[in-house]
Amino acid sequence: MFPLLFRTDSGFIYTFSAIWLLGISISLLIVLRRNPSFNGWDGLLTAGILALGLGRLQFVLENAEWFAENQAARWNWLQGGHSFAGAALGALIGLYLWSYATQNNLRPMLSALAPTVPLLFVTGWLACYFDGCGYGAQTNPSWAAAELPNNFGLMAARYQTQLLGMITALAVGFPLWISIREDNGRRYAPHHFWGSLTVLAAIRALIYLLQGNTVPMLGQNRIDLLLALAIAALAIVLRTTKYLGHSN
């Protein structure tokens, strides 16, 4: 756990924020390198703003008791605290609103973003590794556990959820990145975007079963798990539409 990267005269630079900035920057460079004439930067900005907003909203609602006592911290976005399903839904809504407002077809945008999906999942888990978020539940020592902190810095034998998240995101990303090469004429397509999002959202839902943080429950199920499965289901549905992903 290494939440603070360094201190400046203006305040702290958080490792969580720095890693996300690096991951987003690399993603944008990938989009630009593969699509030199890309002109959807305003769409990405819209998606990013809504992702931050809805991701933070979900996080605040999931931790409503703590934020009721620390109201000033509710919208301290730079310190971290953005839940997956809200961020993913916000990004998708932002892309759709941009497409609707500008009358741009979303298929080229989704194709351009396809290789960045696994990378952004890796970025999120890596940021949580240093910040302590997404930490595993306490368990007995085993190959799947290590002495790790929660987001309060308390050490215990925990499932290595952040490491598992990074490994699975790379396992999805590497075949996608390797199979598409510019020299054989192939290009990313919208179904690569939706396929990656579906698989990684479903995997994230499974990892929630191993997490140790407390969230609201719906029946016997964590609400964040159900929301992640909803994102996976939404990606499957949108994949079948001609405007967003269907190849025919």
GROMACS .gro file of N, CA, C and O in nm, residues 34-150:
model
  468
   34ARG      N    1  -0.299   0.445  -3.368
   34ARG     CA    2  -0.368   0.356  -3.460
   34ARG      C    3  -0.470   0.430  -3.547
   34ARG      O    4  -0.514   0.378  -3.648
   35ASN      N    5  -0.507   0.551  -3.504
   35ASN     CA    6  -0.608   0.628  -3.578
   35ASN      C    7  -0.561   0.773  -3.588
   35ASN      O    8  -0.614   0.861  -3.516
   36PRO      N    9  -0.463   0.803  -3.675
   36PRO     CA   10  -0.407   0.938  -3.683
   36PRO      C   11  -0.511   1.047  -3.712
   36PRO      O   12  -0.493   1.162  -3.671
   37SER      N   13  -0.619   1.010  -3.780
   37SER     CA   14  -0.722   1.110  -3.814
   37SER      C   15  -0.837   1.109  -3.714
   37SER      O   16  -0.944   1.165  -3.742
   38PHE      N   17  -0.819   1.047  -3.599
   38PHE     CA   18  -0.925   1.037  -3.499
   38PHE      C   19  -0.973   1.176  -3.459
   38PHE      O   20  -0.893   1.265  -3.427
   39ASN      N   21  -1.104   1.198  -3.459
   39ASN     CA   22  -1.159   1.330  -3.428
   39ASN      C   23  -1.268   1.324  -3.321
   39ASN      O   24  -1.355   1.411  -3.316
   40GLY      N   25  -1.260   1.222  -3.237
   40GLY     CA   26  -1.364   1.206  -3.134
   40GLY      C   27  -1.318   1.244  -2.995
   40GLY      O   28  -1.370   1.191  -2.895
   41TRP      N   29  -1.223   1.339  -2.986
   41TRP     CA   30  -1.169   1.375  -2.854
   41TRP      C   31  -1.275   1.438  -2.764
   41TRP      O   32  -1.273   1.417  -2.642
   42ASP      N   33  -1.367   1.514  -2.822
   42ASP     CA   34  -1.474   1.571  -2.741
   42ASP      C   35  -1.566   1.462  -2.687
   42ASP      O   36  -1.619   1.473  -2.577
   43GLY      N   37  -1.583   1.354  -2.765
   43GLY     CA   38  -1.661   1.241  -2.717
   43GLY      C   39  -1.595   1.171  -2.600
   43GLY      O   40  -1.661   1.132  -2.503
   44LEU      N   41  -1.462   1.155  -2.607
   44LEU     CA   42  -1.389   1.093  -2.497
   44LEU      C   43  -1.394   1.181  -2.373
   44LEU      O   44  -1.402   1.130  -2.260
   45LEU      N   45  -1.389   1.312  -2.392
   45LEU     CA   46  -1.398   1.403  -2.277
   45LEU      C   47  -1.534   1.391  -2.210
   45LEU      O   48  -1.544   1.386  -2.086
   46THR      N   49  -1.640   1.386  -2.291
   46THR     CA   50  -1.774   1.369  -2.236
   46THR      C   51  -1.786   1.238  -2.160
   46THR      O   52  -1.841   1.233  -2.049
   47ALA      N   53  -1.733   1.130  -2.220
   47ALA     CA   54  -1.738   1.000  -2.155
   47ALA      C   55  -1.661   1.001  -2.024
   47ALA      O   56  -1.705   0.945  -1.923
   48GLY      N   57  -1.546   1.067  -2.023
   48GLY     CA   58  -1.464   1.071  -1.903
   48GLY      C   59  -1.531   1.146  -1.789
   48GLY      O   60  -1.527   1.103  -1.673
   49ILE      N   61  -1.593   1.258  -1.821
   49ILE     CA   62  -1.660   1.338  -1.717
   49ILE      C   63  -1.775   1.260  -1.656
   49ILE      O   64  -1.791   1.255  -1.532
   50LEU      N   65  -1.857   1.197  -1.739
   50LEU     CA   66  -1.970   1.121  -1.686
   50LEU      C   67  -1.924   0.996  -1.613
   50LEU      O   68  -1.986   0.953  -1.515
   51ALA      N   69  -1.814   0.936  -1.658
   51ALA     CA   70  -1.760   0.819  -1.588
   51ALA      C   71  -1.716   0.857  -1.447
   51ALA      O   72  -1.745   0.786  -1.349
   52LEU      N   73  -1.647   0.970  -1.435
   52LEU     CA   74  -1.605   1.016  -1.304
   52LEU      C   75  -1.726   1.047  -1.215
   52LEU      O   76  -1.729   1.011  -1.097
   53GLY      N   77  -1.826   1.113  -1.273
   53GLY     CA   78  -1.943   1.152  -1.194
   53GLY      C   79  -2.023   1.034  -1.145
   53GLY      O   80  -2.052   1.022  -1.024
   54LEU      N   81  -2.062   0.942  -1.235
   54LEU     CA   82  -2.143   0.828  -1.194
   54LEU      C   83  -2.063   0.727  -1.113
   54LEU      O   84  -2.117   0.661  -1.024
   55GLY      N   85  -1.934   0.714  -1.145
   55GLY     CA   86  -1.849   0.625  -1.066
   55GLY      C   87  -1.838   0.673  -0.923
   55GLY      O   88  -1.844   0.593  -0.828
   56ARG      N   89  -1.822   0.803  -0.905
   56ARG     CA   90  -1.816   0.859  -0.770
   56ARG      C   91  -1.950   0.848  -0.700
   56ARG      O   92  -1.956   0.819  -0.579
   57LEU      N   93  -2.058   0.870  -0.773
   57LEU     CA   94  -2.192   0.861  -0.713
   57LEU      C   95  -2.215   0.720  -0.658
   57LEU      O   96  -2.265   0.704  -0.546
   58GLN      N   97  -2.182   0.618  -0.736
   58GLN     CA   98  -2.199   0.481  -0.687
   58GLN      C   99  -2.114   0.457  -0.562
   58GLN      O  100  -2.160   0.397  -0.465
   59PHE      N  101  -1.989   0.505  -0.564
   59PHE     CA  102  -1.901   0.486  -0.450
   59PHE      C  103  -1.956   0.553  -0.325
   59PHE      O  104  -1.953   0.496  -0.215
   60VAL      N  105  -2.006   0.675  -0.340
   60VAL     CA  106  -2.062   0.748  -0.226
   60VAL      C  107  -2.184   0.676  -0.171
   60VAL      O  108  -2.202   0.662  -0.049
   61LEU      N  109  -2.272   0.628  -0.260
   61LEU     CA  110  -2.392   0.557  -0.215
   61LEU      C  111  -2.357   0.425  -0.146
   61LEU      O  112  -2.423   0.386  -0.049
   62GLU      N  113  -2.254   0.357  -0.197
   62GLU     CA  114  -2.214   0.231  -0.135
   62GLU      C  115  -2.150   0.251   0.002
   62GLU      O  116  -2.147   0.159   0.084
   63ASN      N  117  -2.099   0.372   0.027
   63ASN     CA  118  -2.035   0.404   0.154
   63ASN      C  119  -2.107   0.520   0.221
   63ASN      O  120  -2.044   0.608   0.279
   64ALA      N  121  -2.239   0.516   0.214
   64ALA     CA  122  -2.321   0.628   0.260
   64ALA      C  123  -2.300   0.659   0.408
   64ALA      O  124  -2.300   0.776   0.448
   65GLU      N  125  -2.282   0.556   0.489
   65GLU     CA  126  -2.267   0.579   0.633
   65GLU      C  127  -2.141   0.659   0.663
   65GLU      O  128  -2.143   0.753   0.742
   66TRP      N  129  -2.029   0.623   0.596
   66TRP     CA  130  -1.904   0.694   0.620
   66TRP      C  131  -1.913   0.838   0.568
   66TRP      O  132  -1.871   0.933   0.634
   67PHE      N  133  -1.971   0.855   0.449
   67PHE     CA  134  -1.979   0.989   0.391
   67PHE      C  135  -2.080   1.078   0.464
   67PHE      O  136  -2.071   1.201   0.455
   68ALA      N  137  -2.173   1.018   0.537
   68ALA     CA  138  -2.265   1.098   0.618
   68ALA      C  139  -2.188   1.170   0.728
   68ALA      O  140  -2.228   1.280   0.771
   69GLU      N  141  -2.079   1.111   0.774
   69GLU     CA  142  -1.996   1.172   0.878
   69GLU      C  143  -1.880   1.252   0.820
   69GLU      O  144  -1.811   1.323   0.893
   70ASN      N  145  -1.856   1.238   0.691
   70ASN     CA  146  -1.745   1.308   0.625
   70ASN      C  147  -1.796   1.369   0.495
   70ASN      O  148  -1.749   1.336   0.386
   71GLN      N  149  -1.892   1.459   0.508
   71GLN     CA  150  -1.961   1.512   0.390
   71GLN      C  151  -1.868   1.590   0.298
   71GLN      O  152  -1.887   1.591   0.176
   72ALA      N  153  -1.766   1.654   0.354
   72ALA     CA  154  -1.677   1.734   0.270
   72ALA      C  155  -1.596   1.648   0.174
   72ALA      O  156  -1.544   1.698   0.073
   73ALA      N  157  -1.585   1.517   0.203
   73ALA     CA  158  -1.504   1.428   0.120
   73ALA      C  159  -1.584   1.364   0.007
   73ALA      O  160  -1.526   1.291  -0.075
   74ARG      N  161  -1.711   1.392  -0.001
   74ARG     CA  162  -1.796   1.323  -0.098
   74ARG      C  163  -1.747   1.341  -0.241
   74ARG      O  164  -1.748   1.247  -0.319
   75TRP      N  165  -1.706   1.460  -0.276
   75TRP     CA  166  -1.670   1.487  -0.415
   75TRP      C  167  -1.521   1.518  -0.431
   75TRP      O  168  -1.482   1.590  -0.522
   76ASN      N  169  -1.440   1.461  -0.342
   76ASN     CA  170  -1.295   1.473  -0.354
   76ASN      C  171  -1.247   1.365  -0.452
   76ASN      O  172  -1.187   1.265  -0.414
   77TRP      N  173  -1.272   1.388  -0.580
   77TRP     CA  174  -1.248   1.288  -0.684
   77TRP      C  175  -1.102   1.250  -0.695
   77TRP      O  176  -1.070   1.135  -0.724
   78LEU      N  177  -1.012   1.344  -0.674
   78LEU     CA  178  -0.870   1.318  -0.699
   78LEU      C  179  -0.809   1.219  -0.600
   78LEU      O  180  -0.705   1.163  -0.627
   79GLN      N  181  -0.874   1.198  -0.486
   79GLN     CA  182  -0.819   1.107  -0.387
   79GLN      C  183  -0.857   0.963  -0.415
   79GLN      O  184  -0.808   0.872  -0.352
   80GLY      N  185  -0.942   0.942  -0.515
   80GLY     CA  186  -0.985   0.806  -0.546
   80GLY      C  187  -1.126   0.782  -0.496
   80GLY      O  188  -1.184   0.864  -0.424
   81GLY      N  189  -1.180   0.667  -0.528
   81GLY     CA  190  -1.314   0.633  -0.486
   81GLY      C  191  -1.414   0.646  -0.599
   81GLY      O  192  -1.500   0.735  -0.598
   82HIS      N  193  -1.401   0.558  -0.698
   82HIS     CA  194  -1.493   0.554  -0.812
   82HIS      C  195  -1.526   0.407  -0.837
   82HIS      O  196  -1.437   0.328  -0.864
   83SER      N  197  -1.652   0.372  -0.827
   83SER     CA  198  -1.691   0.232  -0.843
   83SER      C  199  -1.707   0.196  -0.990
   83SER      O  200  -1.742   0.280  -1.074
   84PHE      N  201  -1.683   0.068  -1.019
   84PHE     CA  202  -1.672   0.023  -1.158
   84PHE      C  203  -1.799   0.043  -1.239
   84PHE      O  204  -1.797   0.103  -1.347
   85ALA      N  205  -1.911  -0.010  -1.192
   85ALA     CA  206  -2.033  -0.009  -1.274
   85ALA      C  207  -2.078   0.132  -1.307
   85ALA      O  208  -2.117   0.161  -1.420
   86GLY      N  209  -2.071   0.222  -1.208
   86GLY     CA  210  -2.109   0.360  -1.234
   86GLY      C  211  -2.019   0.426  -1.336
   86GLY      O  212  -2.065   0.497  -1.425
   87ALA      N  213  -1.887   0.400  -1.325
   87ALA     CA  214  -1.792   0.458  -1.420
   87ALA      C  215  -1.814   0.403  -1.560
   87ALA      O  216  -1.813   0.478  -1.659
   88ALA      N  217  -1.836   0.272  -1.571
   88ALA     CA  218  -1.859   0.211  -1.702
   88ALA      C  219  -1.987   0.263  -1.765
   88ALA      O  220  -1.991   0.298  -1.884
   89LEU      N  221  -2.093   0.271  -1.685
   89LEU     CA  222  -2.221   0.321  -1.737
   89LEU      C  223  -2.208   0.467  -1.776
   89LEU      O  224  -2.259   0.509  -1.881
   90GLY      N  225  -2.139   0.546  -1.695
   90GLY     CA  226  -2.120   0.687  -1.728
   90GLY      C  227  -2.046   0.705  -1.859
   90GLY      O  228  -2.082   0.791  -1.940
   91ALA      N  229  -1.941   0.624  -1.880
   91ALA     CA  230  -1.865   0.634  -2.005
   91ALA      C  231  -1.953   0.598  -2.125
   91ALA      O  232  -1.949   0.667  -2.228
   92LEU      N  233  -2.033   0.494  -2.113
   92LEU     CA  234  -2.120   0.453  -2.224
   92LEU      C  235  -2.227   0.559  -2.253
   92LEU      O  236  -2.256   0.590  -2.369
   93ILE      N  237  -2.284   0.616  -2.148
   93ILE     CA  238  -2.384   0.721  -2.167
   93ILE      C  239  -2.318   0.843  -2.232
   93ILE      O  240  -2.375   0.905  -2.323
   94GLY      N  241  -2.197   0.876  -2.187
   94GLY     CA  242  -2.127   0.989  -2.247
   94GLY      C  243  -2.100   0.970  -2.394
   94GLY      O  244  -2.118   1.063  -2.475
   95LEU      N  245  -2.058   0.850  -2.433
   95LEU     CA  246  -2.033   0.821  -2.574
   95LEU      C  247  -2.162   0.832  -2.655
   95LEU      O  248  -2.163   0.886  -2.766
   96TYR      N  249  -2.271   0.780  -2.598
   96TYR     CA  250  -2.399   0.786  -2.670
   96TYR      C  251  -2.446   0.931  -2.686
   96TYR      O  252  -2.490   0.971  -2.795
   97LEU      N  253  -2.437   1.011  -2.580
   97LEU     CA  254  -2.480   1.150  -2.589
   97LEU      C  255  -2.397   1.228  -2.690
   97LEU      O  256  -2.451   1.310  -2.766
   98TRP      N  257  -2.267   1.201  -2.692
   98TRP     CA  258  -2.181   1.266  -2.792
   98TRP      C  259  -2.223   1.225  -2.933
   98TRP      O  260  -2.233   1.309  -3.023
   99SER      N  261  -2.249   1.095  -2.952
   99SER     CA  262  -2.289   1.047  -3.083
   99SER      C  263  -2.421   1.110  -3.127
   99SER      O  264  -2.437   1.150  -3.242
  100TYR      N  265  -2.515   1.119  -3.033
  100TYR     CA  266  -2.646   1.175  -3.065
  100TYR      C  267  -2.635   1.324  -3.097
  100TYR      O  268  -2.697   1.373  -3.193
  101ALA      N  269  -2.556   1.396  -3.018
  101ALA     CA  270  -2.545   1.541  -3.036
  101ALA      C  271  -2.470   1.578  -3.163
  101ALA      O  272  -2.501   1.679  -3.228
  102THR      N  273  -2.372   1.497  -3.201
  102THR     CA  274  -2.288   1.530  -3.316
  102THR      C  275  -2.325   1.451  -3.441
  102THR      O  276  -2.267   1.473  -3.548
  103GLN      N  277  -2.421   1.357  -3.427
  103GLN     CA  278  -2.463   1.272  -3.539
  103GLN      C  279  -2.346   1.189  -3.593
  103GLN      O  280  -2.337   1.163  -3.713
  104ASN      N  281  -2.258   1.146  -3.504
  104ASN     CA  282  -2.149   1.057  -3.542
  104ASN      C  283  -2.187   0.913  -3.509
  104ASN      O  284  -2.240   0.886  -3.400
  105ASN      N  285  -2.159   0.822  -3.600
  105ASN     CA  286  -2.179   0.681  -3.573
  105ASN      C  287  -2.078   0.635  -3.469
  105ASN      O  288  -1.960   0.671  -3.475
  106LEU      N  289  -2.123   0.555  -3.374
  106LEU     CA  290  -2.035   0.512  -3.265
  106LEU      C  291  -1.941   0.398  -3.303
  106LEU      O  292  -1.845   0.371  -3.232
  107ARG      N  293  -1.968   0.329  -3.414
  107ARG     CA  294  -1.886   0.213  -3.448
  107ARG      C  295  -1.737   0.248  -3.462
  107ARG      O  296  -1.652   0.178  -3.406
  108PRO      N  297  -1.700   0.355  -3.535
  108PRO     CA  298  -1.557   0.389  -3.542
  108PRO      C  299  -1.497   0.424  -3.406
  108PRO      O  300  -1.381   0.389  -3.379
  109MET      N  301  -1.573   0.490  -3.322
  109MET     CA  302  -1.525   0.524  -3.188
  109MET      C  303  -1.500   0.397  -3.107
  109MET      O  304  -1.394   0.382  -3.042
  110LEU      N  305  -1.594   0.303  -3.110
  110LEU     CA  306  -1.578   0.179  -3.034
  110LEU      C  307  -1.462   0.097  -3.086
  110LEU      O  308  -1.389   0.034  -3.009
  111SER      N  309  -1.445   0.098  -3.218
  111SER     CA  310  -1.331   0.026  -3.276
  111SER      C  311  -1.200   0.086  -3.228
  111SER      O  312  -1.105   0.013  -3.195
  112ALA      N  313  -1.193   0.218  -3.224
  112ALA     CA  314  -1.071   0.285  -3.180
  112ALA      C  315  -1.042   0.256  -3.033
  112ALA      O  316  -0.925   0.245  -2.992
  113LEU      N  317  -1.146   0.243  -2.952
  113LEU     CA  318  -1.129   0.223  -2.808
  113LEU      C  319  -1.108   0.077  -2.770
  113LEU      O  320  -1.069   0.048  -2.656
  114ALA      N  321  -1.133  -0.015  -2.862
  114ALA     CA  322  -1.129  -0.158  -2.829
  114ALA      C  323  -0.999  -0.202  -2.760
  114ALA      O  324  -1.004  -0.271  -2.657
  115PRO      N  325  -0.880  -0.165  -2.810
  115PRO     CA  326  -0.758  -0.214  -2.744
  115PRO      C  327  -0.733  -0.151  -2.607
  115PRO      O  328  -0.649  -0.201  -2.531
  116THR      N  329  -0.803  -0.044  -2.574
  116THR     CA  330  -0.780   0.023  -2.446
  116THR      C  331  -0.861  -0.037  -2.332
  116THR      O  332  -0.831  -0.010  -2.215
  117VAL      N  333  -0.963  -0.116  -2.363
  117VAL     CA  334  -1.051  -0.168  -2.257
  117VAL      C  335  -0.974  -0.253  -2.156
  117VAL      O  336  -0.978  -0.226  -2.035
  118PRO      N  337  -0.900  -0.357  -2.200
  118PRO     CA  338  -0.823  -0.434  -2.101
  118PRO      C  339  -0.719  -0.351  -2.029
  118PRO      O  340  -0.695  -0.370  -1.909
  119LEU      N  341  -0.657  -0.258  -2.101
  119LEU     CA  342  -0.555  -0.173  -2.039
  119LEU      C  343  -0.615  -0.089  -1.926
  119LEU      O  344  -0.552  -0.072  -1.820
  120LEU      N  345  -0.735  -0.037  -1.945
  120LEU     CA  346  -0.798   0.043  -1.841
  120LEU      C  347  -0.835  -0.042  -1.720
  120LEU      O  348  -0.830   0.005  -1.606
  121PHE      N  349  -0.872  -0.168  -1.743
  121PHE     CA  350  -0.898  -0.259  -1.630
  121PHE      C  351  -0.771  -0.285  -1.552
  121PHE      O  352  -0.771  -0.285  -1.428
  122VAL      N  353  -0.660  -0.308  -1.623
  122VAL     CA  354  -0.531  -0.326  -1.556
  122VAL      C  355  -0.497  -0.202  -1.474
  122VAL      O  356  -0.453  -0.211  -1.358
  123THR      N  357  -0.518  -0.084  -1.534
  123THR     CA  358  -0.489   0.041  -1.466
  123THR      C  359  -0.569   0.054  -1.336
  123THR      O  360  -0.516   0.093  -1.231
  124GLY      N  361  -0.697   0.021  -1.343
  124GLY     CA  362  -0.782   0.032  -1.225
  124GLY      C  363  -0.737  -0.059  -1.112
  124GLY      O  364  -0.730  -0.018  -0.995
  125TRP      N  365  -0.703  -0.182  -1.146
  125TRP     CA  366  -0.659  -0.276  -1.041
  125TRP      C  367  -0.523  -0.237  -0.986
  125TRP      O  368  -0.496  -0.250  -0.866
  126LEU      N  369  -0.433  -0.187  -1.073
  126LEU     CA  370  -0.302  -0.143  -1.026
  126LEU      C  371  -0.315  -0.023  -0.932
  126LEU      O  372  -0.247  -0.015  -0.828
  127ALA      N  373  -0.403   0.071  -0.967
  127ALA     CA  374  -0.427   0.186  -0.880
  127ALA      C  375  -0.480   0.141  -0.745
  127ALA      O  376  -0.440   0.193  -0.640
  128CYS      N  377  -0.569   0.043  -0.746
  128CYS     CA  378  -0.623  -0.009  -0.620
  128CYS      C  379  -0.518  -0.084  -0.540
  128CYS      O  380  -0.522  -0.084  -0.416
  129TYR      N  381  -0.423  -0.147  -0.608
  129TYR     CA  382  -0.316  -0.217  -0.538
  129TYR      C  383  -0.237  -0.120  -0.450
  129TYR      O  384  -0.203  -0.152  -0.335
  130PHE      N  385  -0.207  -0.003  -0.502
  130PHE     CA  386  -0.130   0.095  -0.426
  130PHE      C  387  -0.216   0.172  -0.326
  130PHE      O  388  -0.166   0.217  -0.223
  131ASP      N  389  -0.343   0.187  -0.356
  131ASP     CA  390  -0.431   0.266  -0.270
  131ASP      C  391  -0.496   0.181  -0.161
  131ASP      O  392  -0.539   0.234  -0.059
  132GLY      N  393  -0.504   0.049  -0.183
  132GLY     CA  394  -0.567  -0.038  -0.086
  132GLY      C  395  -0.714  -0.065  -0.113
  132GLY      O  396  -0.779  -0.141  -0.040
  133CYS      N  397  -0.770  -0.005  -0.218
  133CYS     CA  398  -0.910  -0.030  -0.249
  133CYS      C  399  -0.924  -0.165  -0.321
  133CYS      O  400  -0.829  -0.219  -0.375
  134GLY      N  401  -1.045  -0.218  -0.321
  134GLY     CA  402  -1.066  -0.348  -0.384
  134GLY      C  403  -0.995  -0.460  -0.313
  134GLY      O  404  -0.966  -0.564  -0.372
  135TYR      N  405  -0.967  -0.442  -0.183
  135TYR     CA  406  -0.887  -0.540  -0.110
  135TYR      C  407  -0.965  -0.669  -0.085
  135TYR      O  408  -1.087  -0.670  -0.083
  136GLY      N  409  -0.890  -0.777  -0.064
  136GLY     CA  410  -0.952  -0.908  -0.046
  136GLY      C  411  -1.002  -0.931   0.095
  136GLY      O  412  -0.957  -0.868   0.191
  137ALA      N  413  -1.093  -1.026   0.107
  137ALA     CA  414  -1.141  -1.066   0.239
  137ALA      C  415  -1.033  -1.145   0.312
  137ALA      O  416  -0.945  -1.206   0.251
  138GLN      N  417  -1.039  -1.145   0.442
  138GLN     CA  418  -0.942  -1.221   0.521
  138GLN      C  419  -0.964  -1.370   0.498
  138GLN      O  420  -1.077  -1.417   0.486
  139THR      N  421  -0.854  -1.443   0.492
  139THR     CA  422  -0.860  -1.586   0.467
  139THR      C  423  -0.739  -1.653   0.530
  139THR      O  424  -0.651  -1.585   0.585
  140ASN      N  425  -0.733  -1.785   0.521
  140ASN     CA  426  -0.617  -1.857   0.570
  140ASN      C  427  -0.503  -1.845   0.471
  140ASN      O  428  -0.525  -1.831   0.351
  141PRO      N  429  -0.378  -1.850   0.520
  141PRO     CA  430  -0.263  -1.842   0.429
  141PRO      C  431  -0.270  -1.950   0.321
  141PRO      O  432  -0.296  -2.067   0.350
  142SER      N  433  -0.250  -1.911   0.197
  142SER     CA  434  -0.251  -2.005   0.085
  142SER      C  435  -0.185  -1.938  -0.035
  142SER      O  436  -0.143  -1.822  -0.027
  143TRP      N  437  -0.177  -2.010  -0.148
  143TRP     CA  438  -0.117  -1.953  -0.269
  143TRP      C  439  -0.197  -1.834  -0.321
  143TRP      O  440  -0.142  -1.748  -0.391
  144ALA      N  441  -0.326  -1.829  -0.287
  144ALA     CA  442  -0.411  -1.720  -0.337
  144ALA      C  443  -0.416  -1.601  -0.242
  144ALA      O  444  -0.484  -1.503  -0.270
  145ALA      N  445  -0.342  -1.609  -0.130
  145ALA     CA  446  -0.348  -1.503  -0.030
  145ALA      C  447  -0.208  -1.449  -0.002
  145ALA      O  448  -0.107  -1.511  -0.035
  146ALA      N  449  -0.205  -1.332   0.060
  146ALA     CA  450  -0.079  -1.270   0.101
  146ALA      C  451  -0.109  -1.174   0.214
  146ALA      O  452  -0.226  -1.139   0.240
  147GLU      N  453  -0.005  -1.131   0.284
  147GLU     CA  454  -0.021  -1.033   0.390
  147GLU      C  455  -0.041  -0.897   0.324
  147GLU      O  456   0.054  -0.836   0.272
  148LEU      N  457  -0.165  -0.850   0.325
  148LEU     CA  458  -0.200  -0.729   0.251
  148LEU      C  459  -0.285  -0.636   0.338
  148LEU      O  460  -0.354  -0.682   0.430
  149PRO      N  461  -0.283  -0.506   0.307
  149PRO     CA  462  -0.364  -0.410   0.384
  149PRO      C  463  -0.503  -0.393   0.325
  149PRO      O  464  -0.527  -0.421   0.207
  150ASN      N  465  -0.594  -0.345   0.409
  150ASN     CA  466  -0.720  -0.295   0.354
  150ASN      C  467  -0.700  -0.146   0.327
  150ASN      O  468  -0.588  -0.095   0.333
   0.00000   0.00000   0.00000
